[in-house]
PDB file of C-alpha atoms in Angstrom:
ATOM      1  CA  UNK A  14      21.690   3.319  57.954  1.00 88.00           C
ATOM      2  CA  UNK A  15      24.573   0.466  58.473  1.00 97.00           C
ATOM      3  CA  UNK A  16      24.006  -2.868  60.153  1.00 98.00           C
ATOM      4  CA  UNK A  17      26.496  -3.353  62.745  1.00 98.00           C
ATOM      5  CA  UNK A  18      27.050  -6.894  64.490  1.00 98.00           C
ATOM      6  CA  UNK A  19      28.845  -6.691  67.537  1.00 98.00           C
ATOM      7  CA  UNK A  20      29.612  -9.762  69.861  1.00 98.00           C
ATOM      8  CA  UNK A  21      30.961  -9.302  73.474  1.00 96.00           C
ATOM      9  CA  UNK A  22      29.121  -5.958  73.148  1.00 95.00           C
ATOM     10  CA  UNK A  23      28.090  -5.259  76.077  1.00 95.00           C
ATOM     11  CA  UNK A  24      31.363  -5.059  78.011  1.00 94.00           C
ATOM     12  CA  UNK A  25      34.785  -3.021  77.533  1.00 93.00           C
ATOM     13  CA  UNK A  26      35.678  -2.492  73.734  1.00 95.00           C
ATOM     14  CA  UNK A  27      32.784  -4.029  72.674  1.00 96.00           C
ATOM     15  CA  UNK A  28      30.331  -1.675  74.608  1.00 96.00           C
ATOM     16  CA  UNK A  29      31.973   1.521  74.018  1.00 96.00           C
ATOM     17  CA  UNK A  30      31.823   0.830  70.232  1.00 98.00           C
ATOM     18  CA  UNK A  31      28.383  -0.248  70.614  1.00 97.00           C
ATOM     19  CA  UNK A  32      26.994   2.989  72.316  1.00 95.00           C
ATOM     20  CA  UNK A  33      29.205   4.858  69.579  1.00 96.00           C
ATOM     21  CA  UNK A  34      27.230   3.382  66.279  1.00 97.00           C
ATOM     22  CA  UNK A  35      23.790   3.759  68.679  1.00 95.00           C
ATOM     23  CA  UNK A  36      24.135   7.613  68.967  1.00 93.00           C
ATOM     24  CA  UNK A  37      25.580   7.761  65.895  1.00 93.00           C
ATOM     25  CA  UNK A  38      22.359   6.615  63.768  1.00 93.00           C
ATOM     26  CA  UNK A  39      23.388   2.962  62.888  1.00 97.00           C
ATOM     27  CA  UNK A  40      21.243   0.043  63.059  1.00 97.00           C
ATOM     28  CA  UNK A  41      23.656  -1.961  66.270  1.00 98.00           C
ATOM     29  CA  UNK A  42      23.160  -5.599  66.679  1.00 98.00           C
ATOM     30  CA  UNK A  43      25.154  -6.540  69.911  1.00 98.00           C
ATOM     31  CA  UNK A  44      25.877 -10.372  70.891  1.00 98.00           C
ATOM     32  CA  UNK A  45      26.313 -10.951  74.746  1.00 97.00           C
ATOM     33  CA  UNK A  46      26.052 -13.754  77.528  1.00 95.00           C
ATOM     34  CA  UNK A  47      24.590 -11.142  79.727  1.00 96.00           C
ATOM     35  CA  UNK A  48      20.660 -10.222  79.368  1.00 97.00           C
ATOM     36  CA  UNK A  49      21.087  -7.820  82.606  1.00 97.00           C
ATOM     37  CA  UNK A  50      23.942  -6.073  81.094  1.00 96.00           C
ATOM     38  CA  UNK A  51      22.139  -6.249  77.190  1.00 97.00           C
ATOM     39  CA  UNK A  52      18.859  -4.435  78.861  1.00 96.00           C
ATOM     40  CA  UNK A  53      21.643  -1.631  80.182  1.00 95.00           C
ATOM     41  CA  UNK A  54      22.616  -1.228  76.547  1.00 95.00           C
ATOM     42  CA  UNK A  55      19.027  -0.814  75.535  1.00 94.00           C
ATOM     43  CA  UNK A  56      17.930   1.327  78.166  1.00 94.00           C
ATOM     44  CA  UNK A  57      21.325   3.817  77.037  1.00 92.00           C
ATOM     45  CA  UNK A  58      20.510   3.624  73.212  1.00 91.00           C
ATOM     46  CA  UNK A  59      16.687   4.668  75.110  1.00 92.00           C
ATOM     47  CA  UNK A  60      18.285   7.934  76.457  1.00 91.00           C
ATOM     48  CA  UNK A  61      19.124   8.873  72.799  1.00 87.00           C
ATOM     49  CA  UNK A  62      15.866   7.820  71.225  1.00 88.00           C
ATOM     50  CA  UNK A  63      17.768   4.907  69.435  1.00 87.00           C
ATOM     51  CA  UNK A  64      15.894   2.334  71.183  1.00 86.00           C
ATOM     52  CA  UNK A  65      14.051   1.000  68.183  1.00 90.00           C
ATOM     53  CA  UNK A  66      17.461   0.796  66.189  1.00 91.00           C
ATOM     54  CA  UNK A  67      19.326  -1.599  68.907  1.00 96.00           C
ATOM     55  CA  UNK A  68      18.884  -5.079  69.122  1.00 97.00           C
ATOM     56  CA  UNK A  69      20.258  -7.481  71.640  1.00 98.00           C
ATOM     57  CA  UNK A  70      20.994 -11.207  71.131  1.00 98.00           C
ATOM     58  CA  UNK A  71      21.419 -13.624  74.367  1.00 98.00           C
ATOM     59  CA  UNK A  72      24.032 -16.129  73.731  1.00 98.00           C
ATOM     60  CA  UNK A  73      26.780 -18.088  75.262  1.00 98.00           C
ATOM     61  CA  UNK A  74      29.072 -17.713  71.640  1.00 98.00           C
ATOM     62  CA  UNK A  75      31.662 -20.634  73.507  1.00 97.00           C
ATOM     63  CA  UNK A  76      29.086 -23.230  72.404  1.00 97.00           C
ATOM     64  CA  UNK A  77      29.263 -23.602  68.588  1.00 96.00           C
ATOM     65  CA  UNK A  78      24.889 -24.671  69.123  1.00 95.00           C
ATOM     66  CA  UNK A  79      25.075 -21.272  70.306  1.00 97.00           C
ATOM     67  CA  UNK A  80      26.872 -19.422  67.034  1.00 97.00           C
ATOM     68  CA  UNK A  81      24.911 -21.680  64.704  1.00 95.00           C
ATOM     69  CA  UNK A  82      21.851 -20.299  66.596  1.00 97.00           C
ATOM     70  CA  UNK A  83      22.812 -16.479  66.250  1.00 98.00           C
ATOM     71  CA  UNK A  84      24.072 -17.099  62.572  1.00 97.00           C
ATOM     72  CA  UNK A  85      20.269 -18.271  61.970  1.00 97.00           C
ATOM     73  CA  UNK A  86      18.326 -15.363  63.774  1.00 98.00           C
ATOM     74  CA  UNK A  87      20.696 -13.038  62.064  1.00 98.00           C
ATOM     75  CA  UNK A  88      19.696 -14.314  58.608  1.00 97.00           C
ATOM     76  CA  UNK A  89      16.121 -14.911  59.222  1.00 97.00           C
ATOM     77  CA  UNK A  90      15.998 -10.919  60.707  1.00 96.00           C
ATOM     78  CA  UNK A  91      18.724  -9.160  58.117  1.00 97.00           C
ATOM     79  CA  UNK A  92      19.037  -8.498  54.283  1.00 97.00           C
ATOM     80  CA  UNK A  93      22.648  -7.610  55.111  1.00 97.00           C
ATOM     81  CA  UNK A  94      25.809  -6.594  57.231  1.00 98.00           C
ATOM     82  CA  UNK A  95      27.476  -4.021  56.564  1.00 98.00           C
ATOM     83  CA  UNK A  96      30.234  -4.093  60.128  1.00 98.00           C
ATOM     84  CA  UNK A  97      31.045  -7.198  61.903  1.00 98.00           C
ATOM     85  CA  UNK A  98      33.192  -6.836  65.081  1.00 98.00           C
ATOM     86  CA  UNK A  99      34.320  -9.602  66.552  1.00 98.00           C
ATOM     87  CA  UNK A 100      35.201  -8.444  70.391  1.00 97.00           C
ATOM     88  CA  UNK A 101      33.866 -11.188  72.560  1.00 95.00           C
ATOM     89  CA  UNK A 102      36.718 -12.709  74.640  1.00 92.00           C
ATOM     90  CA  UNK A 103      37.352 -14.231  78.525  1.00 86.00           C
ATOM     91  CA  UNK A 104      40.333 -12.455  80.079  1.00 73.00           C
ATOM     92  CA  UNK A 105      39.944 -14.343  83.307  1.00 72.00           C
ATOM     93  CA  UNK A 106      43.159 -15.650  84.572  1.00 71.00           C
ATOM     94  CA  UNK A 107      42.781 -19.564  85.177  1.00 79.00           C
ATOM     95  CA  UNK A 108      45.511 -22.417  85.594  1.00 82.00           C
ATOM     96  CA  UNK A 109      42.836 -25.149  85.187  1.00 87.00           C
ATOM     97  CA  UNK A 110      41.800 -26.786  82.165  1.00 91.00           C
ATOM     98  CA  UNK A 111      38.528 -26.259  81.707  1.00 93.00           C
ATOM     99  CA  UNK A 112      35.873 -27.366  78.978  1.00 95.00           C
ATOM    100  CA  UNK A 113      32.589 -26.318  77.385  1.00 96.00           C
ATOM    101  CA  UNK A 114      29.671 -28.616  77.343  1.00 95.00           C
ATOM    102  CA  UNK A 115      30.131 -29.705  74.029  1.00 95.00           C
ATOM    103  CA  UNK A 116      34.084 -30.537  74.548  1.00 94.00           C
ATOM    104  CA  UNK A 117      35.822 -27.835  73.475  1.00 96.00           C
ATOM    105  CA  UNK A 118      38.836 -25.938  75.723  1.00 96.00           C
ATOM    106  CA  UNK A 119      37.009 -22.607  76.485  1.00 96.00           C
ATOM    107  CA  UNK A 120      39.384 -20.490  75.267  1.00 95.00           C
ATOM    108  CA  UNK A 121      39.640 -21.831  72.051  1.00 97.00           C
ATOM    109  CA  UNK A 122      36.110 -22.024  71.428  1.00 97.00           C
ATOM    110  CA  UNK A 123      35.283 -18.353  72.551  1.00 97.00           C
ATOM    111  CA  UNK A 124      38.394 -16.511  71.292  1.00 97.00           C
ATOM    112  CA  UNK A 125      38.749 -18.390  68.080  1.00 98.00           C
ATOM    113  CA  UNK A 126      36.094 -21.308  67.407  1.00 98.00           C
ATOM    114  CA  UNK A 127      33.066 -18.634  67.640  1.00 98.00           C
ATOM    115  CA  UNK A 128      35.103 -15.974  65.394  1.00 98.00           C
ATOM    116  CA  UNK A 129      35.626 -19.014  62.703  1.00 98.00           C
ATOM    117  CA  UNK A 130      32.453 -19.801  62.528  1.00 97.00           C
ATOM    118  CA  UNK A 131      30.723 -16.027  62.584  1.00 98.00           C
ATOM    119  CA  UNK A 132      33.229 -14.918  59.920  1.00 98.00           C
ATOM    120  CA  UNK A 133      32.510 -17.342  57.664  1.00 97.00           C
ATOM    121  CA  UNK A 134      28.924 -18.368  57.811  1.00 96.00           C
ATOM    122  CA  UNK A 135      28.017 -14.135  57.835  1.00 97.00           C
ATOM    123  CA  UNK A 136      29.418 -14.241  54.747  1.00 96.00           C
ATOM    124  CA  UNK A 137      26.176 -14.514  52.830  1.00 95.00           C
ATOM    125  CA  UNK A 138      24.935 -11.177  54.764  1.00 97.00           C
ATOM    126  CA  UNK A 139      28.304  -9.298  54.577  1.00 97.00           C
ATOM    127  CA  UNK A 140      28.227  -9.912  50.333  1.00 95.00           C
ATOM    128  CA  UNK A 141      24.956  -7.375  50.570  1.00 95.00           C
ATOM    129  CA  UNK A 142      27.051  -4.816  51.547  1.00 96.00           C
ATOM    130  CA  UNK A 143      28.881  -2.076  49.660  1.00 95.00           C
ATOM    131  CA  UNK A 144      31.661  -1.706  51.497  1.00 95.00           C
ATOM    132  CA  UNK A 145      32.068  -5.050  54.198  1.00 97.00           C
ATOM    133  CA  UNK A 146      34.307  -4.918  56.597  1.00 98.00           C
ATOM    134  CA  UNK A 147      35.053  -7.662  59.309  1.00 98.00           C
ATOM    135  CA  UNK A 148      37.387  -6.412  62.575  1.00 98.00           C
ATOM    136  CA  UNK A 149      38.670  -9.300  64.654  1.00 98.00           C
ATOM    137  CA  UNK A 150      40.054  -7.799  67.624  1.00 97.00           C
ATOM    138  CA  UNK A 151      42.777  -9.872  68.972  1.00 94.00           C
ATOM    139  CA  UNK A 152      46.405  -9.789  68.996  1.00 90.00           C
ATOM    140  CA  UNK A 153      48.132  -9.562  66.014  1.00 92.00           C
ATOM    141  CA  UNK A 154      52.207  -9.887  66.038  1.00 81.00           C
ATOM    142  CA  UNK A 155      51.778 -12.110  68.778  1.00 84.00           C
ATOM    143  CA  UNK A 156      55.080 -14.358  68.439  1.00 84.00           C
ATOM    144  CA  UNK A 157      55.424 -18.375  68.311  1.00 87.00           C
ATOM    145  CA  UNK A 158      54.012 -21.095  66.518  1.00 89.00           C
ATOM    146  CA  UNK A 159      50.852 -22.709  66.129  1.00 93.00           C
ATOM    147  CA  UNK A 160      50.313 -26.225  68.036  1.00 95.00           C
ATOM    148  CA  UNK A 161      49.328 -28.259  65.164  1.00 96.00           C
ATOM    149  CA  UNK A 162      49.168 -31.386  67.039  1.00 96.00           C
ATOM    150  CA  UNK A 163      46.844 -29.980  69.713  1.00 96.00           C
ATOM    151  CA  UNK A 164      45.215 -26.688  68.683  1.00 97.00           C
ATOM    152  CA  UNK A 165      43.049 -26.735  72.280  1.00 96.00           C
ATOM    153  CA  UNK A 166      46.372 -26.772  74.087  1.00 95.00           C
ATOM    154  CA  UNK A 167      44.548 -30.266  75.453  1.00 92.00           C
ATOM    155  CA  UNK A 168      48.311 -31.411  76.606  1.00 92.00           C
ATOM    156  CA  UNK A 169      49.507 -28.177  78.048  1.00 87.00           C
ATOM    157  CA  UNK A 170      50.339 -28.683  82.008  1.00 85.00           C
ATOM    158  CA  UNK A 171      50.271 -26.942  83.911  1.00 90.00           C
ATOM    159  CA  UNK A 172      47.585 -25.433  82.128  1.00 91.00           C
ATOM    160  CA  UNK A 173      47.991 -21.845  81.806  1.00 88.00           C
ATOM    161  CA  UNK A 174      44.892 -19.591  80.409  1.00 88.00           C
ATOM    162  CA  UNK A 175      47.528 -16.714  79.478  1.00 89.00           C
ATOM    163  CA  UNK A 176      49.061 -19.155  76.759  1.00 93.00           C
ATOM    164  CA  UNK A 177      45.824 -20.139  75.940  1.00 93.00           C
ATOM    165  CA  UNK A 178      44.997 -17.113  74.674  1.00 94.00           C
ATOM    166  CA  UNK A 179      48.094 -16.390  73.100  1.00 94.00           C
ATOM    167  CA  UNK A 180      47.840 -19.699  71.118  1.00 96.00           C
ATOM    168  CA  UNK A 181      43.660 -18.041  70.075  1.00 96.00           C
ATOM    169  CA  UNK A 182      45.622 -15.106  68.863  1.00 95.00           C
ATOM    170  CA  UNK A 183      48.183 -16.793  66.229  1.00 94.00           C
ATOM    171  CA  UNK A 184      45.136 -18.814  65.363  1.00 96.00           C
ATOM    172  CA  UNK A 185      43.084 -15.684  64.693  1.00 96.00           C
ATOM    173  CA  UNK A 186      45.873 -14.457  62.850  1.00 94.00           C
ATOM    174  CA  UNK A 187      45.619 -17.114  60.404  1.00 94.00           C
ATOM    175  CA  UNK A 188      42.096 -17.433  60.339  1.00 96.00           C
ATOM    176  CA  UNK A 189      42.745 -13.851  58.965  1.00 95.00           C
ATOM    177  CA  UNK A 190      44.452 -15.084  55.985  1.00 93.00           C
ATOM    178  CA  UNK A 191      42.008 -17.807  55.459  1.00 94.00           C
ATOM    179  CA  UNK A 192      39.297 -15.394  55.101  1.00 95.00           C
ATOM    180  CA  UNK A 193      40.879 -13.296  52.690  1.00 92.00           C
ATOM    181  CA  UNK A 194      42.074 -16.197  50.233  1.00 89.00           C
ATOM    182  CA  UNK A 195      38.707 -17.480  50.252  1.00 87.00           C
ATOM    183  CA  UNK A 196      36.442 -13.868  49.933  1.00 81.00           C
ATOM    184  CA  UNK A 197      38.771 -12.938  47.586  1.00 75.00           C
ATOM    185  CA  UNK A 198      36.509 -12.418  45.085  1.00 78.00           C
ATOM    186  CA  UNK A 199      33.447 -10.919  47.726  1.00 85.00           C
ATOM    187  CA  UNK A 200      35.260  -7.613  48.358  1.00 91.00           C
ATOM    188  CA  UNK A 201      35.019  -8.392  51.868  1.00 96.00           C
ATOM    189  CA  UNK A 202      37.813  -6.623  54.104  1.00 96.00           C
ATOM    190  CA  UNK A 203      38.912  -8.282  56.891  1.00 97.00           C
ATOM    191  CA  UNK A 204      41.452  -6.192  59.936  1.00 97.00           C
ATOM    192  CA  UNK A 205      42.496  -7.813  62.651  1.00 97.00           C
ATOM    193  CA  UNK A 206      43.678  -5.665  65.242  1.00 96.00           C
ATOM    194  CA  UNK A 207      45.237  -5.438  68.352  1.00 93.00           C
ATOM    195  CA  UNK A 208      44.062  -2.761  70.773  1.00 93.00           C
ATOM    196  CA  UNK A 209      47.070  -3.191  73.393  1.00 82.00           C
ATOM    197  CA  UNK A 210      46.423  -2.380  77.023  1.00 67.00           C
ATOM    198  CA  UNK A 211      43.221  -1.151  77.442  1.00 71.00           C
ATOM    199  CA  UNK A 212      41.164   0.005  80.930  1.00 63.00           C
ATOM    200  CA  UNK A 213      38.661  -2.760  81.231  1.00 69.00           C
ATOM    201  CA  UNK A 214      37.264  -4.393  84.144  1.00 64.00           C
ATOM    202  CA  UNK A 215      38.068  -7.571  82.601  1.00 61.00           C
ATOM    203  CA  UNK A 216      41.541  -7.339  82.114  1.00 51.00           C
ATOM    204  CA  UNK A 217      41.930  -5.048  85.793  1.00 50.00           C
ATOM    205  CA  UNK A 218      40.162  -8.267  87.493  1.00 52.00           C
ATOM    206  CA  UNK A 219      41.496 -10.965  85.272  1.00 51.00           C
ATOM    207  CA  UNK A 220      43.322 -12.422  88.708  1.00 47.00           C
ATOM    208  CA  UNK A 221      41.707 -13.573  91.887  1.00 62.00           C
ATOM    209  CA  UNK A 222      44.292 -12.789  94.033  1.00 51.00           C
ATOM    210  CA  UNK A 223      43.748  -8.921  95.226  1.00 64.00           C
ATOM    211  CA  UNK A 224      47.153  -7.941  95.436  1.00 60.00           C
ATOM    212  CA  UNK A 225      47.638  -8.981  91.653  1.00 53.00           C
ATOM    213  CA  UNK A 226      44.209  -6.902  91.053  1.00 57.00           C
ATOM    214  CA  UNK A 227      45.900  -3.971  92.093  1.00 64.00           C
ATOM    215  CA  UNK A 228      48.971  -4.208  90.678  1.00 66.00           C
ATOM    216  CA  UNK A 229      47.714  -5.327  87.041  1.00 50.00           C
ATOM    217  CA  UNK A 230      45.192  -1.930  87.803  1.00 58.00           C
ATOM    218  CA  UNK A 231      47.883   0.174  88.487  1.00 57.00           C
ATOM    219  CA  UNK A 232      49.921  -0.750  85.174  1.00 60.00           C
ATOM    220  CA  UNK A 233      47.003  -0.711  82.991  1.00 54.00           C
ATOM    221  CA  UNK A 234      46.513   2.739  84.511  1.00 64.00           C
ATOM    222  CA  UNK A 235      50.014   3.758  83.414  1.00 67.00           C
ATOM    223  CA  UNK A 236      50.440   1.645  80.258  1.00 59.00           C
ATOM    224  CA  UNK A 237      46.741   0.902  79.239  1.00 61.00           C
ATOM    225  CA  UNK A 238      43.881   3.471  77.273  1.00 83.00           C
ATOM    226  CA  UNK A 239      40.116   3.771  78.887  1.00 88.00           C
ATOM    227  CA  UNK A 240      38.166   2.088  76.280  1.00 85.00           C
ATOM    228  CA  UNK A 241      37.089   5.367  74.711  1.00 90.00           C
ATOM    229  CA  UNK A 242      40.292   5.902  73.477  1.00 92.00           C
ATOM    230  CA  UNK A 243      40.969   2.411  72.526  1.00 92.00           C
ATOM    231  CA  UNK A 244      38.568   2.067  70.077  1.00 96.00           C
ATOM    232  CA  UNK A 245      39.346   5.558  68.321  1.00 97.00           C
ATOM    233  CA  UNK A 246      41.668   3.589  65.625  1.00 97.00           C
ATOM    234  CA  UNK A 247      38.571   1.287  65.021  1.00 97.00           C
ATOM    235  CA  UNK A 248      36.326   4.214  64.440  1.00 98.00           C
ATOM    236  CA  UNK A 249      39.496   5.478  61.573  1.00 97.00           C
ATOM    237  CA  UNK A 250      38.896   1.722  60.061  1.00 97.00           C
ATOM    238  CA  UNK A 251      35.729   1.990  59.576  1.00 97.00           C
ATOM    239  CA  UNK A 252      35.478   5.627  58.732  1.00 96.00           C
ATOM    240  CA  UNK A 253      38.333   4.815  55.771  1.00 95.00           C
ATOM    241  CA  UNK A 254      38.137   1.007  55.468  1.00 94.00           C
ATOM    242  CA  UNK A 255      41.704  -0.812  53.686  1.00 93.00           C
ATOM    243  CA  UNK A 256      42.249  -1.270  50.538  1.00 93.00           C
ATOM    244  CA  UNK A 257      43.913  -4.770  50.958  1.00 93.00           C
ATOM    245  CA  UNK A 258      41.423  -8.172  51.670  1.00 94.00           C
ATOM    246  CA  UNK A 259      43.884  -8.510  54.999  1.00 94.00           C
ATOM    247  CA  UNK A 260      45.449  -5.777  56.838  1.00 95.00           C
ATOM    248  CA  UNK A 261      46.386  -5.908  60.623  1.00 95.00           C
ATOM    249  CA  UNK A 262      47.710  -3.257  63.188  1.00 96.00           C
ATOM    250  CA  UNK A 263      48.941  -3.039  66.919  1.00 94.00           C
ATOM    251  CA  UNK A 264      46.948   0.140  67.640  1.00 92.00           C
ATOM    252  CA  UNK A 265      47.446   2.924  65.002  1.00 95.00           C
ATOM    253  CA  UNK A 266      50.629   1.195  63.532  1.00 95.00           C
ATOM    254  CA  UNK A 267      49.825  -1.083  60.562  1.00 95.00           C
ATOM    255  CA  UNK A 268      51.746  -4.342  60.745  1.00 94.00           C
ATOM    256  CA  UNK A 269      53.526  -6.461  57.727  1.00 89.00           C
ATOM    257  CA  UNK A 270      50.994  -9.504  57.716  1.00 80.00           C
ATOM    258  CA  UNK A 271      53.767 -11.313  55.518  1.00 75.00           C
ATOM    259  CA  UNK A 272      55.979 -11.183  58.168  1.00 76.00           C
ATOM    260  CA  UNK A 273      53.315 -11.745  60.972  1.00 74.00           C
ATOM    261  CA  UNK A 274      51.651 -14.880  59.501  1.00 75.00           C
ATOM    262  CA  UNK A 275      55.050 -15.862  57.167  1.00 62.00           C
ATOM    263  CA  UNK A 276      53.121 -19.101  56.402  1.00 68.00           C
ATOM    264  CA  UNK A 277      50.035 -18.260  54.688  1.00 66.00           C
ATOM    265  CA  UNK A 278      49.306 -21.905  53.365  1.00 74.00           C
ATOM    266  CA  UNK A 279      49.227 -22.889  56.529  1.00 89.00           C
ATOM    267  CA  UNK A 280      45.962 -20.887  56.874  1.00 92.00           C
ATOM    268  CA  UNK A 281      44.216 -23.585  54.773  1.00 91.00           C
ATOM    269  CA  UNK A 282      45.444 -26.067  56.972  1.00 93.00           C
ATOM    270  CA  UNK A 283      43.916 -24.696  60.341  1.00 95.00           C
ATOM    271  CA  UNK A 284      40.462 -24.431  58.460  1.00 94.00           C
ATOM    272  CA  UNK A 285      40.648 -28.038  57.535  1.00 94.00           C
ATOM    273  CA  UNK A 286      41.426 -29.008  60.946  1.00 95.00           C
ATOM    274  CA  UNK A 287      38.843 -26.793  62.453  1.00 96.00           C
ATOM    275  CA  UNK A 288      36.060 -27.869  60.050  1.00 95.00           C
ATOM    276  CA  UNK A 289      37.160 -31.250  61.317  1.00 94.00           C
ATOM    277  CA  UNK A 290      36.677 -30.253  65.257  1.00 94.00           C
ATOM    278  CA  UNK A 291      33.591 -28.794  64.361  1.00 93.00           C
ATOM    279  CA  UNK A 292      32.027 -31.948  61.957  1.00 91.00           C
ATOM    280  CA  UNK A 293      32.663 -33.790  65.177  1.00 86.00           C
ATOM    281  CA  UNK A 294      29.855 -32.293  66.927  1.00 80.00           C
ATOM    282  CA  UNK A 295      27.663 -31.549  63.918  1.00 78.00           C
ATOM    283  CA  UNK A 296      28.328 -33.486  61.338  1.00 77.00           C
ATOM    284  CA  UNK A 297      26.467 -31.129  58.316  1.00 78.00           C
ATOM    285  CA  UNK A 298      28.811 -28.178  59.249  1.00 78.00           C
ATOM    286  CA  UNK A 299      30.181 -26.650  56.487  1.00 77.00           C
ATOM    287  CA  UNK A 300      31.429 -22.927  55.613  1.00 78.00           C
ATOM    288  CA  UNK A 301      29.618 -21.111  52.874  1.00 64.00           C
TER     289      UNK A 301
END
């Protein structure tokens, strides 16, 4: 029986891969801000007598307390992971800058800070695995450049959370990289992959305004997949893992990652900068 960690579980992608693994025998570990929509999960992994086998974790994963927290309970409660899906993500449409309680921009601390820090300090839990396999699910072949002089997008006005998380994808691209040039040797996989358009009530109510709610429902209902479907390339991934430490793909089409992150050193330079962001608040921080 597998170990599967799944944050932002209990919504869109992140659910329906969740209830997959439950039925499907695995040991799920799902990581959401939620508790009333975590005891729904547990009460559907009840309906298939997998109730014993699903676990869910409370946690707000834009506070890096809050990741340092889960990376603990995970390690005092596991021997190993074998599938680590990184899913959680805030679609909501905002054109205010807004922080966490700790300092960081909030995009930048749930789309990319909490997948830095998960990816690297489950490393230890991952190496117990036979086959590991980490799954960022972002947005790979995102264009543009990274904002080296302001990686929170502090200076950006009018703010704009749409570039925001634009920006958290190029990062998560190179976070990619940084992964694999570092776990070289741990015969950990990492995939970071884009799912495209997909049916979610997050991304169908990502806008206040009602009119835009039902036009952005009404192209995701001609452009988009229902979840279900969405995650059927994810399934293939882990069914068949890659070969390569990196890999990336826009649905079921595999993507050059030389020409989608075409400067790989740079990937050492966002984790020295990010170490730095994070030292700021806890100054013992390292990556293991």
């Amino acid at each position: 029986m597998r170990t599967i960690v799944i944050t932002g579980g209990t919504d869109g992608i992140g659910r329906q891969l969740a209830l997959h693994y439950i039925r499907n025998g695995d040991q799920v570990i799902v990581i959401g801000r939620s508790a009333e929509k975590g005891e729904a999960l547990r009460l559907e992994a009840a309906k298939s007598n997998r109730e014993n086998a699903f676990l869910f974790l409370q946690a707000d994963l834009s506070l890096v307390s809050e990741n340092i927290r889960i990376v603990d309970e995970l390690s005092a409660k596991e021997s190993r992971i074998d599938l680590l899906l990184l899913c959680a993500q805030s679609q909501k449409f905002s054109s205010v800058y807004r922080e966490t309680e700790e300092g960081f921009e909030h995009h930048f601390a749930l789309y990319y800070l909490s997948r830095f820090i998960l990816s690297f300090q489950l490393r230890g839990l991952l190496r117990g695995s036979a086959a590991p396999l980490i799954i960022n699910v972002c947005a790979p072949g995102v264009k543009g450049g990274v904002h080296w002089e302001d990686l929170q997008l502090r200076t950006l006005r009018p703010f704009n959370s749409i570039k925001a998380i634009m920006h958290g994808s190029r990062l998560n691209n190179l976070l990619g990289a940084a992964f694999a040039q570092s776990a070289a040797d741990m015969n950990i996989k990492y995939l970071l992959f884009n799912p495209g358009a997909v049916q979610t009530k997050g991304a169908t109510e990502a806008f206040d305004h009602k009119l835009l709610q039902r036009l952005v429902k009404l192209m995701y209902n001609i452009i988009g997949l229902p979840a279900e479907k969405a995650i059927e390339p994810i399934l293939r991934f882990v069914h068949s893992p890659p070969e390569e430490s990196l890999t990336a793909y826009k649905r079921n089409k595999k993507l050059d990652a030389a020409q989608m992150i075409p400067y790989l050193e740079q990937s050492d330079r966002l984790v020295r900068l990010t170490l730095e962001l994070i030292k700021r608040q806890y100054g013992n921080f390292n990556i293991t």
